[in-house]
Amino acid sequence: MRFLSILFILIFSLTSSEIFSQRSPIKFGKVSEEELTMDQYEKDPEAAAVVLLDYGFSKIDYNPKSGFQLTFDRHCRVKILSKEGYDQADVSIPLYFDGSKKEKILGLKAASYNLVNGKMVETKLKNKETFTEDISKNLVIEKFTLPNVQVGTVIEFSYKIQSDFFHHFQDWDFQAEIPTIRSEYHVLIPEYFHYERFVQGYIPLEQEGDVKNRIINYSTSTREGTIANQHTMGAGRIEYRENYTKWAANHVPAFKPEPYLSSPRNYKSKIIFELGNLKLPDRPIQVIMGTWADLNSSFLKSESFGISLRGSNFLKKIVDEIVSDIPSIQGKVSAIYDYVQNNMAWDGRNRYFISDNLKKILDEGKGSSADINLLFANMVNLAGAKVEPVLLSTRDNGYVREQFAMSSQFNYVISLVQFDEGSLLIDATDKLLPINVLPQRCLNGRGFVVSENNYRWADLNHGAGRSKVVIYSEGELNITGNLHTKLTFTKDGYDARNFRGKYLIEGEDNYLTSFFAGKDWDVKSKLFESVTEIQSPVKESYEFTIDKFSDEIQGRFYLDPILFKIIDDNPFKSDERIYPVDFSYPQEVTYISKIVLPEGFEVEEMPEPLAIALPENAGKFMYNASKVGNFINVVNQFTINKSVFVQQEYPALKEFYNIIVDKQKEMIVLKKQ
C-alpha cells in the first residue's frame, strides 16, 4: 500500500479560522493528595485497581518535511488498590511495521508515585528498563514495568506514536479489566481520509464534534513517498476541512467475563477505525478497503493461498496411492483426512497463508492451521472433489465485522468440501475430532468462502457437532445403606473430544484422580473403550461401592438417586445479562439410574415428574422417577438445542437452570415395612 507524501520545500504557510489543539486534561506528574490517599473506589469497592484517566488523541497532520503523518498521543494514570492490581504496572505498546518502515515511540515517560511520611515520592522509569518483543512479521510490542509499585501507588505513563501507516489508525478501548473513572478519545482527521467507524459495547458514550478549516499556501515539489512517486513542481493554495470528534465515558465498570461468553474482544466497549478510501487534492479517489469481491480476487491470486490449491505434482502420486481403491468421493475425502491427521501435527499457530511450499510442509510433518488445511484442500482437489477454502476468525480473535472487507479480521482457514448430497466444513488440525466436527475454536459466526465463481458466507455452526452424553447407573442398595453400583458414560461429539484430550494428554492416573476427587468411593474396576477410535463414541465404565449412600433419620432413609448431577450448580448468577450466552454448540445429556431396594423396604415419598421447555424448543428438561417391583428407576434428560441465546432470553434460561438444579436435589424417602 502506497500513500502520497508532498514535501513543501520553498514556502510553507498554514492558516486557519481556528487552529485546533487538544491536550490531556491532567498534567504529567501533578498527582493530587486525593489520588495518593485513595484506598477504595466507591463504585466498585472490590476493585484491585482503578484507571483514574485514560486519554488518547489521534490526528493526521501535515509536516513540511514528511507530508501527512499519523500521530497518536496517550496519557494514562492508574491507582493500585491491592496486590491483585500489581499487574497494571506491566504496560505493552504495540507497534506496526512493514519492511523498513515502522511506527516510532516518541517522548515515553513513566513514573510511579507513593506517599511516604506525608510526602509524594516519585520513581521514574529508566530507558534501559524497556524491552521489545517480536510478535509477528508486522508487529512488535514495546514493554516496560513501572518501578516501586505497592498498594496505594499511583502509576502514570504517556507517549506518542508516529506513524506513516494511515490504515493502522488507533482503535480505542473505553473499558478494561478494572474500572475506569474517565476515558476519552479525540480524533482529528482531514477530509481527504475517509474512515469507517464502528462503536461496540454497552457503555453509553458522550460525543461531540466540530469542523475546522485549514489553508495552506505553498510552493512545492512532490517526491516519492508512501502513496505516489511522481515529481512535480508548483505553487498554490489548498483549503480543506478537518473533522474533530471526541468520545468520552465516565465511571466505566470493569469488564467481567460471564459464564458461556465468547471472546471479550466482542463485547468490551470500544471504537474501531478502518480506512475506507483516500481522496487527495487533484487526485482520483483511491479505494483502500475495497469490497469482498476484491478481497476474494486477491486471495485467489495469492501464491500463499489460492495458487497453492491449483495442483502440486509431487502430491498427485501420494493422493493416487491413498484413494486408488476407494470408489466414492466421501470415502476419498475421509482417507485424505486420515492421512493428513496421521502425518501432520498442528503447531498451535492460527494462520491463513501457508508458511512455505507444500512439499517442505509435508516433509516437516508440522505446521500452522493454513499449512495443514490448505495441504488437505490441495489433496482433496487432486482427488477430484470440489473444495473451497473458508476464511474465519477464531473465537479468541473476535467476530468478523462483515461491513468491513478487511483480511486483517481473519486469522484461520478451513475447507468447504462439496458432495452430491451437500457440503461439509472440515478442519484437519485436531487429531481428536472426526471429519464432520469442527474444533470449538472455529465456531464463531460466519466464515468467508473464497471461490472462483461464488464467493459467499458460510455459517460455521453448521460444522458443529453436539455434545452428547449418556450416563447409565445400575446399583443395589443393602439394608445398611451401602450402594454397590456399575456406572457407564458414553460420550460423543465434543464431550468425547474433551475426554480424549484429558485422558490421552494427562494420562489415565491423573484423569482418575481428577474424576474421583471429593468422592469417597471404593472402586472395584474400571474400563475405557474406543479411546483412540475418534469416529466412535468413547465409553468409560466403573464398578464401585459407596458407604452410607442413604441417610437414616428417625427410621426413614433419604436416598439421592442421582450420582452425577446434569447441572450441579446454576452458572447464571446475575439478575441481568449484558452479553449473549454462547454455549458454542448444542448439548444433550441423558441420565438413567436403576436401584434395587433391599427386601423389606418400601417407598414413602417419590419426586413428582417434571417436563419443561424453553421457548421455541431451545432447551428441554425431563425428570421422571418411578418404582416397579423392588426397582427404583430415575430418568433425566437435558437438551440445549441452539448455540447462542440473546440477552432477552436470559431470564428464561436462568430460571430453566434454577428449576433443574432444584429438581435434582429432591430425595426419595424409604421406610421399612
Tab-separated table of C-alpha atoms in Angstrom, residues 108-109 226 260 306 317 323 392 454 467 470 596 612 657:
chain	number	residue	atom	x	y	z
A	108	LEU	CA	7.911	7.973	26.520
A	109	LYS	CA	7.516	8.937	30.165
A	226	THR	CA	4.096	6.233	0.761
A	260	TYR	CA	-20.507	-19.025	28.401
A	306	GLY	CA	-5.306	-19.616	-3.923
A	317	LYS	CA	1.297	-39.657	-6.630
A	323	VAL	CA	-7.611	-43.161	-2.943
A	392	LEU	CA	-12.611	-17.312	9.573
A	454	ASN	CA	-19.372	-17.852	-5.973
A	467	SER	CA	-22.008	-32.571	22.974
A	470	VAL	CA	-25.497	-40.922	28.138
A	596	VAL	CA	-32.555	-52.343	43.556
A	612	ILE	CA	-40.243	-28.145	30.967
A	657	TYR	CA	-31.366	-23.846	35.128
